[in-house]
PDB file of C-alpha atoms in Angstrom:
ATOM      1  CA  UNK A1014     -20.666 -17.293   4.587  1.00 83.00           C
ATOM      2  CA  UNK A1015     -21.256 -13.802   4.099  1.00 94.00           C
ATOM      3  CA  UNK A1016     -19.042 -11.332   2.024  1.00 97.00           C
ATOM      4  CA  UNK A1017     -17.741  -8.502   4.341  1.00 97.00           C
ATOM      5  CA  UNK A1018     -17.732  -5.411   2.827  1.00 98.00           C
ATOM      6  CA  UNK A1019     -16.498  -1.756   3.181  1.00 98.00           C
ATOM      7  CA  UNK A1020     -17.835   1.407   1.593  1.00 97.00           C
ATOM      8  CA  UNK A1021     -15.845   4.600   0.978  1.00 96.00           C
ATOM      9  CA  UNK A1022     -17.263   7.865  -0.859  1.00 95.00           C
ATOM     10  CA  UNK A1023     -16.836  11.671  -0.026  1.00 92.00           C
ATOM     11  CA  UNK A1024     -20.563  11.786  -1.212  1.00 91.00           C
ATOM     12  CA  UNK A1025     -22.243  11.121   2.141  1.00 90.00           C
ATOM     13  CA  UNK A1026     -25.755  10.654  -0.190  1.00 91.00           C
ATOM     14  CA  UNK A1027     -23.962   7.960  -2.205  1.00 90.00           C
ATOM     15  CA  UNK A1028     -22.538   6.340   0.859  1.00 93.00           C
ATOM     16  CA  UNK A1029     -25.679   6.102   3.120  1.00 93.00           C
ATOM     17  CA  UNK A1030     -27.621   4.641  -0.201  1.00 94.00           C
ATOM     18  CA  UNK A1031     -25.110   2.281  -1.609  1.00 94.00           C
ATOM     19  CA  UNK A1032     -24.782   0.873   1.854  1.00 95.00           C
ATOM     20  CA  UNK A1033     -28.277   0.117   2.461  1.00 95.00           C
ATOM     21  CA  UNK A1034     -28.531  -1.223  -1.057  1.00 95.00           C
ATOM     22  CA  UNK A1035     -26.001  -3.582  -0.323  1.00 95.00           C
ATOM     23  CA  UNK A1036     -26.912  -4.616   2.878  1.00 91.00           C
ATOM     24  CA  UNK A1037     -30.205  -5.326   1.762  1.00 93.00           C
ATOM     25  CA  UNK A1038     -28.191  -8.923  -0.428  1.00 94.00           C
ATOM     26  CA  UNK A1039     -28.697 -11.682   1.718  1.00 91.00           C
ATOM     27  CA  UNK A1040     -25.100 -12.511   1.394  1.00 96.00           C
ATOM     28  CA  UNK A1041     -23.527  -9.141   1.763  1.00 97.00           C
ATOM     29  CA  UNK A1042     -22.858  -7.465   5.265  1.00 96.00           C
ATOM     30  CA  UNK A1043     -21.292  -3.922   5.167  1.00 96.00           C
ATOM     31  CA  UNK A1044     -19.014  -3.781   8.144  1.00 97.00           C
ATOM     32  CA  UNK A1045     -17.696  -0.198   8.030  1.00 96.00           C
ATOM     33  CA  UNK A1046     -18.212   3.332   5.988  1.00 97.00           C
ATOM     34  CA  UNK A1047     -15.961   5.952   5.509  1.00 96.00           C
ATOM     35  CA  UNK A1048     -16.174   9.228   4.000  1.00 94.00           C
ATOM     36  CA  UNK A1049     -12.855   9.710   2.872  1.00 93.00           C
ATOM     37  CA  UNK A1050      -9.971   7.376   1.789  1.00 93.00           C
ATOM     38  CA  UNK A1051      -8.188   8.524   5.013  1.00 94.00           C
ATOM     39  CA  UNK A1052     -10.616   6.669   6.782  1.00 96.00           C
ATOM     40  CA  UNK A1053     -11.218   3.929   4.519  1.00 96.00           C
ATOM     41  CA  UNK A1054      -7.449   2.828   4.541  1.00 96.00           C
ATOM     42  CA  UNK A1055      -7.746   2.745   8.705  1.00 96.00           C
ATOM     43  CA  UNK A1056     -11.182   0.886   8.824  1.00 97.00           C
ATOM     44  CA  UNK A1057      -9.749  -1.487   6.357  1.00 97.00           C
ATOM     45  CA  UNK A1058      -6.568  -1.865   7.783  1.00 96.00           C
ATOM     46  CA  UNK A1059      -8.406  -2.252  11.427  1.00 97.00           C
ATOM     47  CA  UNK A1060     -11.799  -4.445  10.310  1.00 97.00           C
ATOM     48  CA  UNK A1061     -10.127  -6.323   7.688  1.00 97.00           C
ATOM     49  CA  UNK A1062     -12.865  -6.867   5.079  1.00 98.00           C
ATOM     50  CA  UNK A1063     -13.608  -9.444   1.885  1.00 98.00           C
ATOM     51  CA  UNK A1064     -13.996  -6.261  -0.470  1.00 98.00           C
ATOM     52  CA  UNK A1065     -13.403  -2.277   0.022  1.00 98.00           C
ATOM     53  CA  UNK A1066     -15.759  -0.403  -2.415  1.00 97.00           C
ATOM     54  CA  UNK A1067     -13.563   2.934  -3.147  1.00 97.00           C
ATOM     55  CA  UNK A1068     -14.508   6.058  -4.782  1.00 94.00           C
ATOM     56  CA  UNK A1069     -11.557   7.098  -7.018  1.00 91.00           C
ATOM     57  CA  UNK A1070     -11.954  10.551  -6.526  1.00 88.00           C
ATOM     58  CA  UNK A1071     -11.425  11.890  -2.971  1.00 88.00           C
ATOM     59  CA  UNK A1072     -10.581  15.277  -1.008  1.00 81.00           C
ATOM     60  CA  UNK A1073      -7.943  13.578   1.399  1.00 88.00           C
ATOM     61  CA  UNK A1074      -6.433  10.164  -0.052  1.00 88.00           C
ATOM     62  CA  UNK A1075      -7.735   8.774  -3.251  1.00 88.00           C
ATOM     63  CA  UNK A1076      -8.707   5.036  -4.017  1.00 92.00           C
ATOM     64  CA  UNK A1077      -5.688   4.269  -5.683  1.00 90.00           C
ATOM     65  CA  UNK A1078      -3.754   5.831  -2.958  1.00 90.00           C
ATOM     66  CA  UNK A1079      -5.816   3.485  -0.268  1.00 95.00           C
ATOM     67  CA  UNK A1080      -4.881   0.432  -2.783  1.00 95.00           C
ATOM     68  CA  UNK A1081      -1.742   1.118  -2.225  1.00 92.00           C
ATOM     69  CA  UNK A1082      -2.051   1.362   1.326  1.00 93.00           C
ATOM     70  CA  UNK A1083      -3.655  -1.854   1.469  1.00 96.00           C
ATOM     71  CA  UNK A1084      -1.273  -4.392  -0.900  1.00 92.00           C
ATOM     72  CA  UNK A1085       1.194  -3.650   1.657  1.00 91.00           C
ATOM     73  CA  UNK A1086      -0.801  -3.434   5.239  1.00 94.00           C
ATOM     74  CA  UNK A1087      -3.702  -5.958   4.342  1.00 95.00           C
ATOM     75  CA  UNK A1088      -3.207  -7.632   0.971  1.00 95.00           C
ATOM     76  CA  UNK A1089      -5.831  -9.795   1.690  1.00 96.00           C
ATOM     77  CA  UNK A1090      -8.476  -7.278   0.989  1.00 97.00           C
ATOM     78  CA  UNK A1091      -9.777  -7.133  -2.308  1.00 98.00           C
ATOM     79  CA  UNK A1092     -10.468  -3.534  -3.849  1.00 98.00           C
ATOM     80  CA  UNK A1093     -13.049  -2.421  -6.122  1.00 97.00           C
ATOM     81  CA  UNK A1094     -12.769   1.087  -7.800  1.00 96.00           C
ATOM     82  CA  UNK A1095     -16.215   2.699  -8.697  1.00 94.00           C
ATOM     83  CA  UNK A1096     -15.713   6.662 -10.640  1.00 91.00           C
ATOM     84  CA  UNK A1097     -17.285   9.266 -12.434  1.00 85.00           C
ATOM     85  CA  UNK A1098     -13.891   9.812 -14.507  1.00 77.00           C
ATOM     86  CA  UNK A1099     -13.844   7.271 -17.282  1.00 69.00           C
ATOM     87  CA  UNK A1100     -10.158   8.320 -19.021  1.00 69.00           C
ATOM     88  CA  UNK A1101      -8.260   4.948 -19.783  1.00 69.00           C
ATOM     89  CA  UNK A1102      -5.447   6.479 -17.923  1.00 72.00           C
ATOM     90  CA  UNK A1103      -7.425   5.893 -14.250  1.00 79.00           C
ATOM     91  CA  UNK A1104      -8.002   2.633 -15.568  1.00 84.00           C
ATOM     92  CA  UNK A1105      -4.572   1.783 -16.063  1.00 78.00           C
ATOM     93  CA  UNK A1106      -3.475   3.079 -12.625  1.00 80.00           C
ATOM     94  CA  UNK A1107      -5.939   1.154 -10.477  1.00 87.00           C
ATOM     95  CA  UNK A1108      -4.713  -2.178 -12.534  1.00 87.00           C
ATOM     96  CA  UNK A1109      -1.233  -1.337 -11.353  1.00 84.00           C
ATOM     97  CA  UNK A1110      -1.650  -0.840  -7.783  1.00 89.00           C
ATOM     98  CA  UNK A1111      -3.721  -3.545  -7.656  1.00 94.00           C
ATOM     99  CA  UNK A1112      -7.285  -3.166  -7.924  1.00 96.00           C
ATOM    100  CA  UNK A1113      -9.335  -5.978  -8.295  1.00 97.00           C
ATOM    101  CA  UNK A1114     -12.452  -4.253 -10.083  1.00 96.00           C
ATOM    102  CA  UNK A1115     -13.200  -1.124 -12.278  1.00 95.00           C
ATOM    103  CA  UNK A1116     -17.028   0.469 -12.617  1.00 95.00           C
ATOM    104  CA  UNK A1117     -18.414   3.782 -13.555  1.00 92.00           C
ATOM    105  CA  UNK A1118     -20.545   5.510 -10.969  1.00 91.00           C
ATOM    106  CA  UNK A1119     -23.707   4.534 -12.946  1.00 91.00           C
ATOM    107  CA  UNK A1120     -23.258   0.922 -12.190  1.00 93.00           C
ATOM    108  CA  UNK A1121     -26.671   0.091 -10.210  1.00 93.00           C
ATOM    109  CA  UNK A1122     -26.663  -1.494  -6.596  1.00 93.00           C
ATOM    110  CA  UNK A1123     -27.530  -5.111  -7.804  1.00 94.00           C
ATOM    111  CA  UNK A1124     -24.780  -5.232 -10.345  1.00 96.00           C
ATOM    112  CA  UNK A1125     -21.998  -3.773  -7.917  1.00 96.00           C
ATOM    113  CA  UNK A1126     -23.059  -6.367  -5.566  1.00 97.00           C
ATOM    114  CA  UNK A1127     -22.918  -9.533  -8.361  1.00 97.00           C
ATOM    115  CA  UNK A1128     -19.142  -7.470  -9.208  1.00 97.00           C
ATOM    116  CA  UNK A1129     -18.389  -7.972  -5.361  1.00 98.00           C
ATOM    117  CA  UNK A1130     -19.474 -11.555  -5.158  1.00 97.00           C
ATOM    118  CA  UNK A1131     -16.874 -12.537  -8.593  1.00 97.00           C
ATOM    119  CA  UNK A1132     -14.031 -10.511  -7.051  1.00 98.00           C
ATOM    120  CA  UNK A1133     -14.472 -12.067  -3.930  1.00 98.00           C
ATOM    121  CA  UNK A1134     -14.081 -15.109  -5.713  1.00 97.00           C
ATOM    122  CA  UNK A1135     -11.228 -14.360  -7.318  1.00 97.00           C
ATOM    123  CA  UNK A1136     -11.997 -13.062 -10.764  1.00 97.00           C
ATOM    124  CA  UNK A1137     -11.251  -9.133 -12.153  1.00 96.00           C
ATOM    125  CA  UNK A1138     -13.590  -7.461 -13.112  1.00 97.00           C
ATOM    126  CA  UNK A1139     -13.444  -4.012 -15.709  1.00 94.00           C
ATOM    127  CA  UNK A1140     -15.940  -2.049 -17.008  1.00 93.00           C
ATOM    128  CA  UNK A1141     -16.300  -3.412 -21.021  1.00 91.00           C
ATOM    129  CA  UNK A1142     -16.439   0.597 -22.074  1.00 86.00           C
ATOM    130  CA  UNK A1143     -14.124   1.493 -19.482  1.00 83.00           C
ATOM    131  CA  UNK A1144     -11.891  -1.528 -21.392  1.00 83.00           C
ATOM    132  CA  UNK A1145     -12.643  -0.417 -25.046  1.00 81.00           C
ATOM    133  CA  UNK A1146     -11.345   2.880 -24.054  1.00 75.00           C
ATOM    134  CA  UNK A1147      -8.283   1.826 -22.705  1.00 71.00           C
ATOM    135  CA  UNK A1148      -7.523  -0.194 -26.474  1.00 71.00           C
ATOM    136  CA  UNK A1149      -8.760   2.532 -28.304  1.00 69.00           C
ATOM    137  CA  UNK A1150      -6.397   5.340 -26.547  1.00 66.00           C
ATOM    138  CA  UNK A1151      -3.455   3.464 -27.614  1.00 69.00           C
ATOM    139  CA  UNK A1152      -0.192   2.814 -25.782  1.00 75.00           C
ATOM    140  CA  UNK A1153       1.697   5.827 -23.525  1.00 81.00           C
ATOM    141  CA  UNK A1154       4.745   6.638 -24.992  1.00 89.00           C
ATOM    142  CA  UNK A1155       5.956   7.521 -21.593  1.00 89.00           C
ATOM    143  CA  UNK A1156       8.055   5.520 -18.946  1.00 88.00           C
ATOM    144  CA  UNK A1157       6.363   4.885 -15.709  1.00 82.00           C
ATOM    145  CA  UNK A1158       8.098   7.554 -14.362  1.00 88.00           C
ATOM    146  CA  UNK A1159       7.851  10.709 -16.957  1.00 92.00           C
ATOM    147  CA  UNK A1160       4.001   9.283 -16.420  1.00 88.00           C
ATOM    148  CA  UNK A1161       4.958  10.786 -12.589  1.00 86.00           C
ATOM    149  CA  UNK A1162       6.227  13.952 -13.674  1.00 92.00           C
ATOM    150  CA  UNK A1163       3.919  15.066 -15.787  1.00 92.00           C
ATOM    151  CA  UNK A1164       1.254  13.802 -13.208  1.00 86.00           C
ATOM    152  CA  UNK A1165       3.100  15.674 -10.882  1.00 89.00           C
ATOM    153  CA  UNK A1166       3.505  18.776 -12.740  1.00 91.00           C
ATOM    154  CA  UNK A1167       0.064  18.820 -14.398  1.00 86.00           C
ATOM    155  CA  UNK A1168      -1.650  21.252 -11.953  1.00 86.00           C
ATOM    156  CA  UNK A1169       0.625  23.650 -12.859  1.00 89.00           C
ATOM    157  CA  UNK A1170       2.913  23.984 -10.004  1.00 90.00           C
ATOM    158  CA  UNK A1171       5.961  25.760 -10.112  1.00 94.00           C
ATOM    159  CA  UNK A1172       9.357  23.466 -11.017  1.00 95.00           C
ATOM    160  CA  UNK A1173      10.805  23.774  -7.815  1.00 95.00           C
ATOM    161  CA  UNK A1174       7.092  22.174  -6.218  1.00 93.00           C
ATOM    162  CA  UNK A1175       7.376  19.535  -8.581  1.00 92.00           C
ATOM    163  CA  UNK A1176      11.108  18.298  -7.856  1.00 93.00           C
ATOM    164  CA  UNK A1177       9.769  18.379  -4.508  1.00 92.00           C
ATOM    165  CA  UNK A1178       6.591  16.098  -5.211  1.00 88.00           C
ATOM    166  CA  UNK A1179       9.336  13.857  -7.265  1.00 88.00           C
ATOM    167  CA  UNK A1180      12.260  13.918  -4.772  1.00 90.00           C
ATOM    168  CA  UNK A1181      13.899  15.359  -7.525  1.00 93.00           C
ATOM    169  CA  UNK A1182      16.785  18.130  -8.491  1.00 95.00           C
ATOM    170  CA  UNK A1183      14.409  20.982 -10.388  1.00 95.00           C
ATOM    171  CA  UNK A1184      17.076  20.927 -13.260  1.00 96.00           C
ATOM    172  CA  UNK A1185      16.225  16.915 -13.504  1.00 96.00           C
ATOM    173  CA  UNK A1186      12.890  17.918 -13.436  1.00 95.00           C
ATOM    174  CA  UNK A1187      13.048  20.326 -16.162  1.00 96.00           C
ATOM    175  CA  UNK A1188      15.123  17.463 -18.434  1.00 96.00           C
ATOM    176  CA  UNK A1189      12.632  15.175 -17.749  1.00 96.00           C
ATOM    177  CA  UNK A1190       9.430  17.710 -18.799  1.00 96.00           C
ATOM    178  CA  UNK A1191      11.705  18.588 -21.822  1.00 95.00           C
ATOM    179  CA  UNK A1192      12.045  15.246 -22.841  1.00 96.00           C
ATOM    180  CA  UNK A1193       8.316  14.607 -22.499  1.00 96.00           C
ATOM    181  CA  UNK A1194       6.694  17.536 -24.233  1.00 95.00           C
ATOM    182  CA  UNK A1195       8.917  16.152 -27.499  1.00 95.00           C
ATOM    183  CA  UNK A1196       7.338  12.906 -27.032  1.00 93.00           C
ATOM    184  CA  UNK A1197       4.039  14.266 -26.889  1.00 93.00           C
ATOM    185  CA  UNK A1198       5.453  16.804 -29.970  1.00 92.00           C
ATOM    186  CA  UNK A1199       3.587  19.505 -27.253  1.00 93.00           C
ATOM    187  CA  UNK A1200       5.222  22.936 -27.181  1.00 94.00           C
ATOM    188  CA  UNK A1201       5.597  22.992 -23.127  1.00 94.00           C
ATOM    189  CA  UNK A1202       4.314  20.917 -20.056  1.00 93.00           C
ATOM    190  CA  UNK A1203       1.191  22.317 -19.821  1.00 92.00           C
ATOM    191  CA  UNK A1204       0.489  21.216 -23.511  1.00 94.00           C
ATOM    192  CA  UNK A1205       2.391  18.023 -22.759  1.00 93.00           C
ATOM    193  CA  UNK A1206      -0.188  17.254 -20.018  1.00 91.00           C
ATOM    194  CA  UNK A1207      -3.244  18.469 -21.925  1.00 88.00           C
ATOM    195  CA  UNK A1208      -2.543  15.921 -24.481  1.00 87.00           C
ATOM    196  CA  UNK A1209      -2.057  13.051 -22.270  1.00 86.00           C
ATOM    197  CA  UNK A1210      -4.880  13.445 -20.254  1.00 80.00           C
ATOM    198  CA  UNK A1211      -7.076  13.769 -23.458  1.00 76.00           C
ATOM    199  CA  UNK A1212      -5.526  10.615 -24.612  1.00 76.00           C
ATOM    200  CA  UNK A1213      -5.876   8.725 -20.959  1.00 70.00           C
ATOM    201  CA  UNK A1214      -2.184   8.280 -19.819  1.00 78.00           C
ATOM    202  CA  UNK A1215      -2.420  10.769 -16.834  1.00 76.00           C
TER     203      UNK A1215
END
């Protein structure tokens, strides 16, 4: 029986090479390609695959984002996360929502595809330097949800953008950033978020 897969990566190049790579494996048939997790989360939803292949990092709807799509429309599928951005923090995130596989961008076409034949079996698979990372970063000292906030506010936005991002009063919002930079002993948000996206938690 062969494993179905679907590819999605903003990087057309990627895409189109990655797909004939794959499709070259006797046992691998790549039913659908999108170009943006918009896309993917639709084809998915509509073809039903073994195993999405998502690029973390996209303009329209990231790969967590289309995880999350998926565990409730088609938790069937299995998800595999492949990124350039190796901060243990991503790592953490895709675990939660539910990913079933974690590899940096360099990962070759033949190992992805021996990645996509354990997950569709049922195993997890995670990067072992993406892993070491995420022990050697330490734990958050944030709550799920401060981890939000400062997510939320770590563009820079203005408070009143953020309570809207959070569903949020702007004065809760401000108590919650206060609370957070003295965690992170940072003098303001923008510190606050510097720090925990050097250390992986955003």
């Amino acid at each position: 029986m062969r494993i179905r897969v679907l590819l999605a990566d903003d990087e057309k190049l990627i895409l189109g090479a990655l797909s004939a790579l794959l499709a070259a494996e006797g046992d691998l048939e790549v039913v659908g390609e999108a170009a943006g997790g918009v896309k993917a989360a639709e084809l998915a939803k509509k073809l039903v695959p073994d195993v999405c292949v998502l690029d973390l990092s996209m303009p329209d709807k990231g790969g967590i984002s289309v995880i999350r799509d998926l565990q409730q429309a088609r938790p069937s599928i299995r998800c595999v996360v492949v990124t350039s951005h190796t901060a243990p923090g991503y790592l953490a995130s895709a675990l939660s929502v539910g990913a079933w596989g974690f590899v940096p961008k360099t990962t070759s076409a033949t190992e992805l595809a021996v990645i996509i034949r354990k997950v569709h079996q049922g195993a997890r698979y995670v990067d072992p330097e993406m892993a070491a990372k995420v022990i050697s970063a330490g734990e958050s000292p944030l709550t799920r949800r401060e981890t939000d906030i400062l997510a939320l506010s770590s563009d820079g936005a203005p408070i009143d953008t953020v309570a809207r991002r959070a569903v949020l009063s702007p004065g809760t919002v401000r108590n919650y950033l206060s609370r957070i930079a003295g965690k992170l002993k940072a003098a303001n948000r923008h510190e606050a978020a510097h720090v925990a996206r050097r250390q992986g938690w955003i």
